[in-house]
Coordinates of C-alpha atoms in Angstrom, one line a residue:
Chain A
G810 CA 0.0 0.0 0.0
A811 CA 0.8 3.7 0.0
V812 CA 2.1 4.0 -3.5
V813 CA 2.8 7.3 -5.2
S814 CA 3.4 7.5 -9.0
Q815 CA 4.7 10.3 -11.1
H816 CA 4.4 10.9 -14.8
P817 CA 6.4 11.3 -16.9
S818 CA 9.5 9.8 -15.4
R819 CA 11.7 11.8 -17.8
V820 CA 11.0 14.8 -20.0
I821 CA 13.0 16.8 -22.4
C822 CA 11.6 20.1 -23.7
K823 CA 12.7 23.2 -25.5
S824 CA 13.3 26.5 -23.7
G825 CA 10.1 28.6 -23.5
T826 CA 7.7 25.7 -23.4
S827 CA 5.6 24.5 -20.4
V828 CA 5.8 21.1 -18.9
K829 CA 3.2 19.4 -16.7
I830 CA 4.2 16.7 -14.2
E831 CA 1.6 14.5 -12.5
C832 CA 1.7 13.0 -9.1
R833 CA -0.8 10.4 -8.1
S834 CA -1.5 8.5 -4.9
L835 CA -2.6 5.1 -6.2
D836 CA -4.1 3.4 -3.1
F837 CA -4.9 6.2 -0.7
Q838 CA -6.4 9.6 -0.5
A839 CA -3.8 12.3 -0.2
T840 CA -5.0 15.3 1.7
T841 CA -1.6 16.9 1.4
M842 CA 1.0 16.7 -1.4
F843 CA 4.4 18.1 -1.5
W844 CA 6.7 19.1 -4.3
Y845 CA 10.4 18.9 -4.0
R846 CA 13.3 19.8 -6.3
Q847 CA 16.6 18.1 -6.2
F848 CA 19.7 19.4 -7.9
P849 CA 22.5 17.0 -8.8
K850 CA 24.2 15.5 -5.8
Q851 CA 22.2 17.8 -3.4
S852 CA 19.4 17.4 -1.0
L853 CA 15.7 17.8 -1.6
M854 CA 14.4 21.3 -1.3
L855 CA 10.7 21.8 -0.6
M856 CA 9.0 23.9 -3.2
A857 CA 5.4 23.9 -2.1
T858 CA 2.7 22.2 -0.1
S859 CA -0.7 21.7 -1.6
N860 CA -3.9 20.7 0.1
E861 CA -6.7 19.3 -1.9
G862 CA -9.1 22.0 -3.0
S863 CA -7.0 25.0 -1.9
K864 CA -4.2 27.1 -3.1
A865 CA -0.7 25.8 -2.7
T866 CA 1.7 27.3 -0.1
Y867 CA 5.0 28.1 -1.7
E868 CA 8.3 28.2 0.1
Q869 CA 10.3 31.4 0.2
G870 CA 12.1 32.0 -3.1
V871 CA 9.9 29.8 -5.2
E872 CA 8.1 31.6 -8.0
K873 CA 4.4 30.6 -7.8
D874 CA 3.7 32.0 -11.3
K875 CA 6.4 29.8 -12.7
F876 CA 5.7 26.7 -10.8
L877 CA 1.9 26.2 -11.0
I878 CA 0.5 23.6 -8.6
N879 CA -3.0 22.2 -8.8
H880 CA -4.4 19.7 -6.3
A881 CA -7.8 19.2 -7.8
S882 CA -8.6 15.8 -6.3
L883 CA -7.5 13.6 -3.4
T884 CA -5.4 11.5 -5.6
L885 CA -3.9 13.9 -8.1
S886 CA -1.6 16.9 -7.9
T887 CA 0.1 18.5 -10.9
L888 CA 3.2 20.7 -11.2
T889 CA 3.4 22.9 -14.3
V890 CA 6.7 24.5 -15.1
T891 CA 5.8 27.5 -17.2
S892 CA 8.1 28.9 -19.8
A893 CA 10.9 26.5 -18.8
H894 CA 14.5 27.5 -19.1
P895 CA 17.7 25.5 -18.8
E896 CA 18.1 26.5 -15.2
D897 CA 14.8 24.7 -14.4
S898 CA 16.4 21.4 -15.3
S899 CA 16.3 19.3 -12.2
F900 CA 14.8 16.2 -10.6
Y901 CA 11.3 16.9 -9.3
I902 CA 9.9 14.7 -6.6
C903 CA 6.4 14.7 -5.1
S904 CA 5.2 13.1 -1.9
A905 CA 1.8 12.6 -0.4
R906 CA 0.3 12.0 3.0
T907 CA -3.1 11.7 4.5
S908 CA -4.4 12.3 7.9
G909 CA -3.6 9.6 10.4
M910 CA -0.4 8.5 8.8
N911 CA 1.7 9.9 11.7
N912 CA 3.5 12.5 9.5
E913 CA 4.8 9.9 7.1
Q914 CA 5.2 11.1 3.5
F915 CA 5.2 8.6 0.7
F916 CA 7.4 9.7 -2.2
G917 CA 7.0 9.3 -5.9
P918 CA 9.8 8.0 -8.1
G919 CA 10.7 11.5 -9.4
T920 CA 10.7 13.2 -12.8
R921 CA 13.8 14.2 -14.5
L922 CA 13.3 17.5 -16.4
T923 CA 15.8 18.6 -19.0
V924 CA 15.3 21.9 -20.7
L925 CA 17.3 22.5 -23.8
Chain B
A282 CA 13.3 26.6 12.9
Q283 CA 14.4 23.0 12.4
S284 CA 17.6 21.8 10.7
V285 CA 19.5 18.7 10.0
T286 CA 23.2 18.1 9.7
Q287 CA 24.7 15.0 8.2
L288 CA 28.4 14.6 8.9
G289 CA 30.3 13.2 6.0
S290 CA 28.9 13.6 2.5
H291 CA 30.7 10.4 1.5
V292 CA 31.2 7.3 3.6
S293 CA 33.0 4.1 2.4
V294 CA 32.9 0.8 4.2
S295 CA 34.0 -2.7 3.3
E296 CA 31.4 -5.3 2.7
G297 CA 30.5 -6.9 6.0
A298 CA 31.7 -4.0 8.0
L299 CA 29.7 -1.7 10.3
V300 CA 27.8 1.1 8.7
L301 CA 27.5 4.3 10.7
L302 CA 25.9 7.4 9.1
R303 CA 25.6 10.4 11.4
C304 CA 22.7 12.8 11.7
N305 CA 22.3 15.7 14.2
Y306 CA 19.2 17.8 14.3
S307 CA 18.0 21.1 15.7
S308 CA 14.4 21.5 16.7
S309 CA 12.6 23.7 19.2
V310 CA 9.9 21.1 19.8
P311 CA 10.0 17.3 20.0
P312 CA 10.9 16.1 16.6
Y313 CA 9.9 13.4 14.2
L314 CA 13.0 11.9 12.7
F315 CA 13.4 9.9 9.5
W316 CA 16.0 8.2 7.4
Y317 CA 15.4 7.8 3.7
V318 CA 17.4 5.9 1.1
Q319 CA 17.6 7.0 -2.5
Y320 CA 18.9 4.9 -5.4
P321 CA 20.1 6.6 -8.6
N322 CA 17.3 8.3 -10.5
Q323 CA 14.7 7.1 -8.1
G324 CA 12.6 8.7 -5.4
L325 CA 13.0 8.2 -1.7
Q326 CA 12.2 5.1 0.3
L327 CA 11.6 5.3 4.0
L328 CA 14.1 3.2 6.0
L329 CA 12.8 4.0 9.5
K330 CA 11.3 6.7 11.6
Y331 CA 11.1 7.9 15.2
T332 CA 8.0 9.5 16.4
T333 CA 7.5 8.7 20.1
G334 CA 8.2 5.8 22.4
A335 CA 11.2 3.5 22.1
T336 CA 14.3 5.4 21.2
L337 CA 16.0 2.6 19.3
V338 CA 14.1 2.2 16.0
K339 CA 14.5 -0.7 13.7
G340 CA 13.9 -0.3 10.0
I341 CA 14.0 -2.2 6.8
N342 CA 17.1 -4.0 5.3
G343 CA 18.7 -4.4 8.7
F344 CA 19.1 -0.7 9.5
E345 CA 18.4 0.8 12.9
A346 CA 18.8 4.2 14.5
E347 CA 18.8 5.6 18.0
F348 CA 17.2 8.8 19.0
K349 CA 19.4 10.5 21.6
K350 CA 17.8 13.7 22.9
S351 CA 20.7 14.7 25.0
E352 CA 23.0 14.6 21.9
T353 CA 20.3 15.8 19.5
S354 CA 21.4 12.8 17.3
F355 CA 19.7 10.1 15.2
H356 CA 22.6 8.1 13.8
L357 CA 21.9 5.3 11.3
T358 CA 23.7 1.9 11.7
K359 CA 23.8 -1.5 10.2
P360 CA 26.0 -4.2 11.6
S361 CA 27.1 -5.7 8.3
A362 CA 27.2 -3.8 5.0
H363 CA 26.0 -5.4 1.8
M364 CA 26.8 -4.3 -1.7
S365 CA 23.2 -3.5 -2.2
D366 CA 23.4 -0.9 0.5
A367 CA 25.3 1.5 -1.8
A368 CA 23.0 4.5 -2.2
E369 CA 22.4 8.0 -1.0
Y370 CA 21.0 8.4 2.5
F371 CA 19.0 11.3 3.8
C372 CA 18.1 12.2 7.4
A373 CA 15.1 14.4 7.8
V374 CA 13.2 16.1 10.6
S375 CA 9.7 17.4 11.0
Y376 CA 7.9 19.0 13.9
N377 CA 5.6 17.0 16.1
F378 CA 2.1 18.2 16.5
G379 CA 1.0 17.9 12.9
N380 CA 3.6 20.0 11.1
E381 CA 4.4 17.7 8.3
K382 CA 7.1 19.7 6.5
L383 CA 10.2 17.7 6.2
T384 CA 13.6 19.3 6.4
F385 CA 16.3 17.2 4.8
G386 CA 20.0 16.9 5.5
T387 CA 22.4 17.2 2.6
G388 CA 22.7 13.5 2.3
T389 CA 25.5 10.9 2.6
R390 CA 26.6 8.8 -0.2
L391 CA 27.5 5.3 1.0
T392 CA 29.9 3.3 -1.0
I393 CA 30.5 -0.4 -0.3
I394 CA 34.0 -1.7 -1.0
P395 CA 34.0 -5.4 -2.1

């Protein structure tokens, strides 16, 4: 149980285009989802927290107009990188939790974004 | 504010030797503490966690960690390293009382020497 999937696993796009990454909780309802960004050989940095049906809360320094987050249902959250540039290339990881899971987050396998 | 410090970005041990990965935390309230493992190009897998109760926590793959409040530490150990243990390990902390934000350490890359 507690499986989180991400799609796509890898995406390459041209500079200036937008890319959407999906995060799904497959066997539980995720009241909260988190989006992280991981640079090569570095730790995970929390980008934003999203609760189903409400606006995402972004961490300091994260541009909310560039990284659009939608958590429209209890099993799906999406991250859209708008007008992507090479500096947006990174590994994006989502996680999900639900109430009663004792603060445990279940992580997706990650999405490797490369912007040319 | 909470923070995590992992001493040693790279640790190498021989196969069969003791694995010790160090983690110290800073938290103004009782913490939840976690160890995650990450294999190349994959997400994170939970190894073990401390919430409340017993301070020695056993996890998957033979790993365990001990919460020492007086030392603000949560070091990860395994008595005998296997080649399959080679990966990146992250220590993380979150607040108790429902704050679910995880703050991660910078990670320790574990290499196993045959």
